[in-house]
PDB file of C-alpha atoms in Angstrom:
ATOM      1  CA  MET H 814       0.349  -0.575  -0.666  1.00 45.00           C
ATOM      2  CA  ARG H 815       2.622   1.878   0.308  1.00 44.00           C
ATOM      3  CA  TYR H 816       4.822   1.986  -2.748  1.00 42.00           C
ATOM      4  CA  SER H 817       1.202   2.604  -4.380  1.00 45.00           C
ATOM      5  CA  PHE H 818       0.431   5.078  -3.032  1.00 40.00           C
ATOM      6  CA  LEU H 819       4.098   7.043  -3.725  1.00 40.00           C
ATOM      7  CA  ASN H 820       3.302   5.609  -7.277  1.00 45.00           C
ATOM      8  CA  ASN H 821      -0.664   7.505  -7.536  1.00 47.00           C
ATOM      9  CA  THR H 822       1.557  10.365  -5.934  1.00 42.00           C
ATOM     10  CA  LEU H 823       4.326  10.011  -8.184  1.00 42.00           C
ATOM     11  CA  SER H 824       2.252   9.842 -11.106  1.00 44.00           C
ATOM     12  CA  THR H 825      -0.562  12.543 -10.165  1.00 45.00           C
ATOM     13  CA  THR H 826       3.088  15.045 -10.229  1.00 46.00           C
ATOM     14  CA  ASN H 827       4.658  13.800 -13.332  1.00 48.00           C
ATOM     15  CA  SER H 828       0.567  14.393 -14.690  1.00 46.00           C
ATOM     16  CA  ILE H 829       0.758  18.365 -13.476  1.00 47.00           C
ATOM     17  CA  SER H 830       4.668  18.325 -15.070  1.00 53.00           C
ATOM     18  CA  LEU H 831       3.242  17.067 -17.878  1.00 50.00           C
ATOM     19  CA  ASN H 832       0.134  19.695 -19.082  1.00 55.00           C
ATOM     20  CA  GLU H 833       2.357  22.108 -17.534  1.00 53.00           C
ATOM     21  CA  TYR H 834       5.297  21.069 -20.288  1.00 47.00           C
ATOM     22  CA  ILE H 835       2.375  21.137 -23.155  1.00 47.00           C
ATOM     23  CA  LYS H 836       0.732  24.330 -22.331  1.00 50.00           C
ATOM     24  CA  LYS H 837       4.101  26.370 -22.254  1.00 50.00           C
ATOM     25  CA  ASP H 838       4.733  24.549 -25.885  1.00 52.00           C
ATOM     26  CA  LYS H 839       1.327  25.565 -26.866  1.00 52.00           C
ATOM     27  CA  ASP H 840       2.469  29.439 -26.369  1.00 56.00           C
ATOM     28  CA  ASP H 841       5.940  29.284 -27.793  1.00 62.00           C
ATOM     29  CA  ASN H 842       4.119  27.998 -30.652  1.00 67.00           C
ATOM     30  CA  HIS H 843       1.361  30.390 -30.830  1.00 63.00           C
ATOM     31  CA  LEU H 844       3.446  33.938 -30.227  1.00 68.00           C
ATOM     32  CA  LYS H 845       6.116  31.859 -33.213  1.00 73.00           C
ATOM     33  CA  VAL H 846       2.475  31.858 -35.341  1.00 76.00           C
ATOM     34  CA  GLN H 847       1.879  35.097 -34.051  1.00 80.00           C
ATOM     35  CA  PHE H 848       5.442  36.723 -35.142  1.00 78.00           C
ATOM     36  CA  VAL H 849       5.088  35.456 -38.471  1.00 79.00           C
ATOM     37  CA  GLU H 850       1.568  36.728 -38.615  1.00 85.00           C
ATOM     38  CA  ASP H 851       3.547  40.300 -37.693  1.00 86.00           C
ATOM     39  CA  LEU H 852       5.785  39.881 -40.680  1.00 87.00           C
ATOM     40  CA  GLU H 853       2.487  39.402 -43.282  1.00 90.00           C
ATOM     41  CA  LYS H 854       0.985  42.207 -41.476  1.00 93.00           C
ATOM     42  CA  ILE H 855       4.222  44.398 -42.201  1.00 93.00           C
ATOM     43  CA  LEU H 856       4.562  43.495 -45.528  1.00 94.00           C
ATOM     44  CA  GLU H 857       0.366  43.847 -46.625  1.00 95.00           C
ATOM     45  CA  ASP H 858       1.003  47.153 -45.220  1.00 95.00           C
ATOM     46  CA  PHE H 859       4.670  47.131 -47.681  1.00 96.00           C
ATOM     47  CA  SER H 860       3.110  46.470 -50.653  1.00 96.00           C
ATOM     48  CA  ASN H 861       0.161  48.190 -50.461  1.00 96.00           C
ATOM     49  CA  ASP H 862       2.150  52.351 -50.215  1.00 96.00           C
ATOM     50  CA  ILE H 863       3.832  50.568 -52.548  1.00 97.00           C
ATOM     51  CA  ASN H 864       1.307  50.359 -54.742  1.00 96.00           C
ATOM     52  CA  THR H 865      -0.241  53.851 -53.798  1.00 96.00           C
ATOM     53  CA  THR H 866       3.313  55.407 -54.554  1.00 96.00           C
ATOM     54  CA  LYS H 867       3.377  53.841 -58.325  1.00 97.00           C
ATOM     55  CA  ASP H 868      -0.239  55.394 -58.672  1.00 96.00           C
ATOM     56  CA  THR H 869       0.551  58.394 -57.390  1.00 96.00           C
ATOM     57  CA  ILE H 870       4.348  58.254 -59.200  1.00 96.00           C
ATOM     58  CA  LYS H 871       2.651  57.292 -62.399  1.00 96.00           C
ATOM     59  CA  ASN H 872       0.130  59.891 -62.448  1.00 96.00           C
ATOM     60  CA  LEU H 873       3.212  62.398 -62.183  1.00 95.00           C
ATOM     61  CA  PHE H 874       3.923  60.819 -65.800  1.00 96.00           C
ATOM     62  CA  LEU H 875       0.761  61.216 -67.043  1.00 95.00           C
ATOM     63  CA  ASP H 876       0.160  65.179 -66.082  1.00 94.00           C
ATOM     64  CA  VAL H 877       3.121  65.568 -68.505  1.00 94.00           C
ATOM     65  CA  GLU H 878       2.506  63.668 -70.847  1.00 93.00           C
ATOM     66  CA  ALA H 879      -1.091  64.599 -71.633  1.00 92.00           C
ATOM     67  CA  SER H 880      -0.438  68.496 -71.099  1.00 91.00           C
ATOM     68  CA  PHE H 881       2.498  67.546 -74.301  1.00 90.00           C
ATOM     69  CA  GLU H 882       0.484  65.223 -76.283  1.00 83.00           C
ATOM     70  CA  GLU H 883      -0.856  67.767 -78.929  1.00 82.00           C
ATOM     71  CA  VAL H 884       3.209  68.249 -79.079  1.00 83.00           C
ATOM     72  CA  SER H 885       4.910  65.674 -80.224  1.00 84.00           C
ATOM     73  CA  ASP H 886       4.635  61.901 -79.766  1.00 88.00           C
ATOM     74  CA  ASP H 887       8.686  62.227 -79.530  1.00 90.00           C
ATOM     75  CA  ILE H 888       7.676  63.760 -76.016  1.00 91.00           C
ATOM     76  CA  ALA H 889       4.880  60.998 -75.127  1.00 90.00           C
ATOM     77  CA  LYS H 890       7.270  58.175 -76.292  1.00 92.00           C
ATOM     78  CA  SER H 891       9.995  59.230 -73.905  1.00 93.00           C
ATOM     79  CA  VAL H 892       7.524  59.875 -70.459  1.00 95.00           C
ATOM     80  CA  SER H 893       5.585  56.982 -71.357  1.00 94.00           C
ATOM     81  CA  LYS H 894       9.590  54.831 -70.501  1.00 95.00           C
ATOM     82  CA  TYR H 895       9.913  56.909 -67.651  1.00 96.00           C
ATOM     83  CA  SER H 896       6.894  56.029 -65.831  1.00 96.00           C
ATOM     84  CA  PHE H 897       7.321  52.909 -67.048  1.00 96.00           C
ATOM     85  CA  SER H 898      10.710  51.990 -66.188  1.00 97.00           C
ATOM     86  CA  ALA H 899       9.738  53.653 -62.622  1.00 97.00           C
ATOM     87  CA  GLU H 900       7.017  51.515 -62.563  1.00 97.00           C
ATOM     88  CA  GLU H 901       9.277  48.612 -62.438  1.00 98.00           C
ATOM     89  CA  LYS H 902      11.878  49.705 -59.973  1.00 98.00           C
ATOM     90  CA  LEU H 903       9.116  49.745 -57.394  1.00 98.00           C
ATOM     91  CA  ASN H 904       7.233  46.137 -58.209  1.00 98.00           C
ATOM     92  CA  ILE H 905      11.084  45.535 -57.714  1.00 98.00           C
ATOM     93  CA  LEU H 906      10.928  47.018 -54.100  1.00 97.00           C
ATOM     94  CA  GLY H 907       8.086  45.051 -53.311  1.00 96.00           C
ATOM     95  CA  GLY H 908       9.505  41.347 -54.749  1.00 97.00           C
ATOM     96  CA  ILE H 909      12.459  41.837 -53.065  1.00 96.00           C
ATOM     97  CA  THR H 910      10.291  42.648 -49.441  1.00 96.00           C
ATOM     98  CA  ARG H 911       8.610  39.525 -50.352  1.00 95.00           C
ATOM     99  CA  GLN H 912      10.792  36.816 -50.864  1.00 95.00           C
ATOM    100  CA  PHE H 913      12.733  37.750 -47.942  1.00 93.00           C
ATOM    101  CA  VAL H 914       9.691  36.759 -45.955  1.00 91.00           C
ATOM    102  CA  GLU H 915       8.995  33.981 -48.408  1.00 90.00           C
ATOM    103  CA  ASN H 916      12.380  33.107 -47.528  1.00 89.00           C
ATOM    104  CA  ASN H 917      13.335  33.027 -43.948  1.00 85.00           C
ATOM    105  CA  ARG H 918       9.828  32.278 -42.629  1.00 80.00           C
ATOM    106  CA  SER H 919      11.575  28.794 -40.785  1.00 79.00           C
ATOM    107  CA  PHE H 920      14.151  30.957 -40.255  1.00 77.00           C
ATOM    108  CA  ILE H 921      12.223  33.203 -38.154  1.00 74.00           C
ATOM    109  CA  TYR H 922      10.254  30.366 -36.959  1.00 71.00           C
ATOM    110  CA  ASN H 923      12.123  28.983 -35.515  1.00 75.00           C
ATOM    111  CA  SER H 924      14.360  31.356 -33.730  1.00 74.00           C
ATOM    112  CA  SER H 925      14.934  31.913 -30.535  1.00 78.00           C
ATOM    113  CA  GLU H 926      11.429  34.982 -28.508  1.00 77.00           C
ATOM    114  CA  SER H 927      14.230  37.373 -27.894  1.00 81.00           C
ATOM    115  CA  LYS H 928      15.637  37.154 -31.674  1.00 83.00           C
ATOM    116  CA  ARG H 929      12.283  37.341 -33.356  1.00 80.00           C
ATOM    117  CA  VAL H 930      11.309  40.090 -31.561  1.00 84.00           C
ATOM    118  CA  LEU H 931      13.780  41.568 -32.745  1.00 88.00           C
ATOM    119  CA  GLU H 932      13.529  40.563 -36.489  1.00 86.00           C
ATOM    120  CA  ARG H 933      10.615  42.285 -36.518  1.00 88.00           C
ATOM    121  CA  GLU H 934      11.439  45.712 -35.134  1.00 92.00           C
ATOM    122  CA  ALA H 935      14.556  45.201 -37.726  1.00 93.00           C
ATOM    123  CA  PHE H 936      12.093  44.265 -40.325  1.00 93.00           C
ATOM    124  CA  LYS H 937       8.932  47.247 -39.698  1.00 94.00           C
ATOM    125  CA  LYS H 938      12.338  49.442 -39.790  1.00 95.00           C
ATOM    126  CA  VAL H 939      13.259  48.830 -42.863  1.00 96.00           C
ATOM    127  CA  CYS H 940      10.017  49.176 -44.090  1.00 96.00           C
ATOM    128  CA  ASP H 941       9.648  52.388 -42.928  1.00 96.00           C
ATOM    129  CA  LEU H 942      12.624  53.060 -43.668  1.00 97.00           C
ATOM    130  CA  ILE H 943      12.671  53.020 -47.398  1.00 97.00           C
ATOM    131  CA  LEU H 944       8.611  54.541 -47.827  1.00 96.00           C
ATOM    132  CA  ASN H 945       9.674  57.741 -45.826  1.00 97.00           C
ATOM    133  CA  LYS H 946      12.890  57.628 -48.412  1.00 97.00           C
ATOM    134  CA  LEU H 947       9.592  57.097 -51.247  1.00 97.00           C
ATOM    135  CA  LYS H 948       7.412  59.779 -49.882  1.00 96.00           C
ATOM    136  CA  ASN H 949      10.673  62.163 -50.066  1.00 95.00           C
ATOM    137  CA  LEU H 950      10.769  61.160 -53.676  1.00 96.00           C
ATOM    138  CA  VAL H 951       7.106  60.994 -55.156  1.00 96.00           C
ATOM    139  CA  GLN H 952       6.987  65.939 -53.326  1.00 95.00           C
ATOM    140  CA  LEU H 953      10.487  66.479 -55.381  1.00 95.00           C
ATOM    141  CA  ASN H 954       9.174  65.206 -57.870  1.00 96.00           C
ATOM    142  CA  THR H 955       5.562  66.766 -57.713  1.00 96.00           C
ATOM    143  CA  ILE H 956       7.316  69.329 -57.535  1.00 96.00           C
ATOM    144  CA  ASN H 957       9.921  69.582 -60.401  1.00 96.00           C
ATOM    145  CA  ASN H 958       6.645  67.993 -62.158  1.00 95.00           C
ATOM    146  CA  TYR H 959       5.326  71.798 -60.975  1.00 95.00           C
ATOM    147  CA  HIS H 960       8.402  73.011 -63.259  1.00 95.00           C
ATOM    148  CA  ILE H 961       7.848  71.640 -65.898  1.00 95.00           C
ATOM    149  CA  LEU H 962       4.614  72.284 -66.670  1.00 94.00           C
ATOM    150  CA  LEU H 963       5.319  75.832 -65.118  1.00 93.00           C
ATOM    151  CA  LYS H 964       8.515  76.488 -67.868  1.00 92.00           C
ATOM    152  CA  PHE H 965       6.776  74.838 -71.171  1.00 91.00           C
ATOM    153  CA  GLY H 966       2.953  75.100 -70.703  1.00 88.00           C
ATOM    154  CA  ARG H 967       0.368  77.105 -72.183  1.00 85.00           C
ATOM    155  CA  GLY H 968      -2.783  77.599 -71.688  1.00 86.00           C
ATOM    156  CA  ASN H 969      -4.967  76.473 -69.063  1.00 90.00           C
ATOM    157  CA  VAL H 970      -1.751  73.852 -68.290  1.00 90.00           C
ATOM    158  CA  LYS H 971       0.217  76.520 -66.552  1.00 91.00           C
ATOM    159  CA  LYS H 972      -3.389  78.410 -65.000  1.00 92.00           C
ATOM    160  CA  GLU H 973      -4.140  74.535 -63.306  1.00 94.00           C
ATOM    161  CA  THR H 974      -0.150  73.978 -62.436  1.00 94.00           C
ATOM    162  CA  LEU H 975      -0.968  78.058 -60.970  1.00 93.00           C
ATOM    163  CA  GLU H 976      -3.730  77.231 -59.360  1.00 95.00           C
ATOM    164  CA  THR H 977      -2.447  73.478 -57.808  1.00 94.00           C
ATOM    165  CA  VAL H 978       0.579  75.230 -56.921  1.00 95.00           C
ATOM    166  CA  LYS H 979      -1.077  77.995 -54.841  1.00 93.00           C
ATOM    167  CA  ASN H 980      -2.555  75.422 -52.739  1.00 92.00           C
ATOM    168  CA  ASP H 981      -0.299  73.201 -52.055  1.00 93.00           C
ATOM    169  CA  SER H 982       0.701  73.026 -47.715  1.00 91.00           C
ATOM    170  CA  ASN H 983       3.884  70.652 -48.755  1.00 90.00           C
ATOM    171  CA  ILE H 984       6.328  73.476 -51.172  1.00 91.00           C
ATOM    172  CA  SER H 985       8.162  76.009 -48.781  1.00 93.00           C
ATOM    173  CA  ASP H 986       6.491  79.628 -48.966  1.00 93.00           C
ATOM    174  CA  GLU H 987       9.793  80.126 -50.488  1.00 94.00           C
ATOM    175  CA  LEU H 988       9.203  77.595 -53.627  1.00 94.00           C
ATOM    176  CA  ARG H 989       5.912  78.517 -54.119  1.00 94.00           C
ATOM    177  CA  LYS H 990       7.067  82.027 -55.179  1.00 93.00           C
ATOM    178  CA  GLU H 991       9.708  81.645 -57.641  1.00 93.00           C
ATOM    179  CA  PHE H 992       6.742  79.603 -59.216  1.00 93.00           C
ATOM    180  CA  LEU H 993       4.209  81.421 -58.864  1.00 92.00           C
ATOM    181  CA  LYS H 994       6.340  83.759 -60.986  1.00 91.00           C
ATOM    182  CA  TYR H 995       5.912  81.606 -63.945  1.00 90.00           C
ATOM    183  CA  ASN H 996       2.432  83.804 -63.454  1.00 88.00           C
ATOM    184  CA  ARG H 997       3.900  86.487 -64.713  1.00 84.00           C
ATOM    185  CA  MET H 998       6.149  85.386 -67.906  1.00 84.00           C
ATOM    186  CA  LYS H 999       4.329  84.741 -71.829  1.00 79.00           C
ATOM    187  CA  ASN H1000       5.594  81.053 -72.104  1.00 71.00           C
ATOM    188  CA  GLN H1001       6.451  80.747 -76.154  1.00 73.00           C
ATOM    189  CA  ASP H1002       5.853  77.756 -78.119  1.00 76.00           C
ATOM    190  CA  VAL H1003       6.988  74.658 -76.835  1.00 78.00           C
ATOM    191  CA  LYS H1004      10.431  73.512 -78.187  1.00 86.00           C
ATOM    192  CA  VAL H1005      10.059  69.832 -78.437  1.00 90.00           C
ATOM    193  CA  THR H1006      14.330  68.849 -78.050  1.00 91.00           C
ATOM    194  CA  GLU H1007      14.974  71.864 -75.606  1.00 92.00           C
ATOM    195  CA  LEU H1008      11.530  70.621 -73.417  1.00 93.00           C
ATOM    196  CA  ILE H1009      12.222  66.925 -73.654  1.00 94.00           C
ATOM    197  CA  ASN H1010      16.457  67.518 -72.433  1.00 94.00           C
ATOM    198  CA  PHE H1011      14.731  69.621 -69.306  1.00 95.00           C
ATOM    199  CA  MET H1012      12.961  67.041 -68.370  1.00 95.00           C
ATOM    200  CA  THR H1013      15.835  64.011 -69.096  1.00 96.00           C
ATOM    201  CA  PRO H1014      18.188  64.528 -66.251  1.00 96.00           C
ATOM    202  CA  ILE H1015      15.328  65.112 -63.925  1.00 96.00           C
ATOM    203  CA  TYR H1016      13.210  61.587 -64.774  1.00 97.00           C
ATOM    204  CA  ASP H1017      17.320  60.393 -65.262  1.00 97.00           C
ATOM    205  CA  LYS H1018      16.806  60.795 -61.147  1.00 97.00           C
ATOM    206  CA  LEU H1019      14.339  59.631 -59.784  1.00 97.00           C
ATOM    207  CA  ILE H1020      15.557  56.576 -61.274  1.00 97.00           C
ATOM    208  CA  SER H1021      19.152  56.369 -60.381  1.00 98.00           C
ATOM    209  CA  GLN H1022      17.103  56.743 -57.159  1.00 98.00           C
ATOM    210  CA  LEU H1023      15.074  54.171 -57.142  1.00 98.00           C
ATOM    211  CA  ASN H1024      17.224  51.677 -58.035  1.00 98.00           C
ATOM    212  CA  GLN H1025      19.869  53.080 -55.078  1.00 98.00           C
ATOM    213  CA  LEU H1026      16.478  51.916 -52.079  1.00 98.00           C
ATOM    214  CA  ILE H1027      16.392  48.823 -53.785  1.00 98.00           C
ATOM    215  CA  ARG H1028      20.634  48.688 -52.525  1.00 98.00           C
ATOM    216  CA  GLU H1029      19.537  49.497 -49.900  1.00 97.00           C
ATOM    217  CA  LEU H1030      16.766  47.498 -49.525  1.00 97.00           C
ATOM    218  CA  SER H1031      18.231  44.169 -50.379  1.00 96.00           C
ATOM    219  CA  ILE H1032      21.863  45.464 -48.087  1.00 96.00           C
ATOM    220  CA  ASP H1033      19.398  46.069 -45.085  1.00 96.00           C
ATOM    221  CA  LEU H1034      17.230  43.044 -45.064  1.00 94.00           C
ATOM    222  CA  ASN H1035      19.859  40.320 -45.333  1.00 92.00           C
ATOM    223  CA  LYS H1036      21.341  42.606 -42.240  1.00 93.00           C
ATOM    224  CA  ILE H1037      17.946  40.949 -40.535  1.00 89.00           C
ATOM    225  CA  LEU H1038      19.562  38.020 -40.334  1.00 81.00           C
ATOM    226  CA  GLN H1039      23.023  38.148 -39.765  1.00 76.00           C
TER     227      GLN H1039
END
């Protein structure tokens, strides 16, 4: 009887201990799943912002293309080429980030809890940094668009751009003042070569900056798992 009591006691103790381990294991698995879901949510938000940026930049190019479509097909072809290239670069940014999550989901899942926290925060920081730089690029190219349309636009194109500049709270008062000087200038007939030569370095710089962001993103994502 004595041994029977001892055996029952041990069985009860082991049962309680086993339940605790099972609960702990379930909690840990839940946390692992939650961390992966967090990464996927960050990725989803990043992808949505990339798509919004694509639409915004595409519309900037379309504004220029539509404003001079009656002048020359060469202008439209030049603008369209840069628009396609910019969209391609933005797609690469989204693809690199998506591939990072897909390729490293298992690795992150099996990391320690403390490391998963660091990896999640680092991933969000990288995404936020790229999005912030993209936001600045959009603002810069909005300003460049104003300059193109005010310098070469005529009639309603120039008039509507001046009105937009007056109401754009994202540009400085000093820059607004400079742009509004075009109100007193009479634009001559558009010279196709001159316009294309003016646009080309502006758009080349945009593509170069997007390429730089692609390089930065690749480097920063690789650092997360080091």
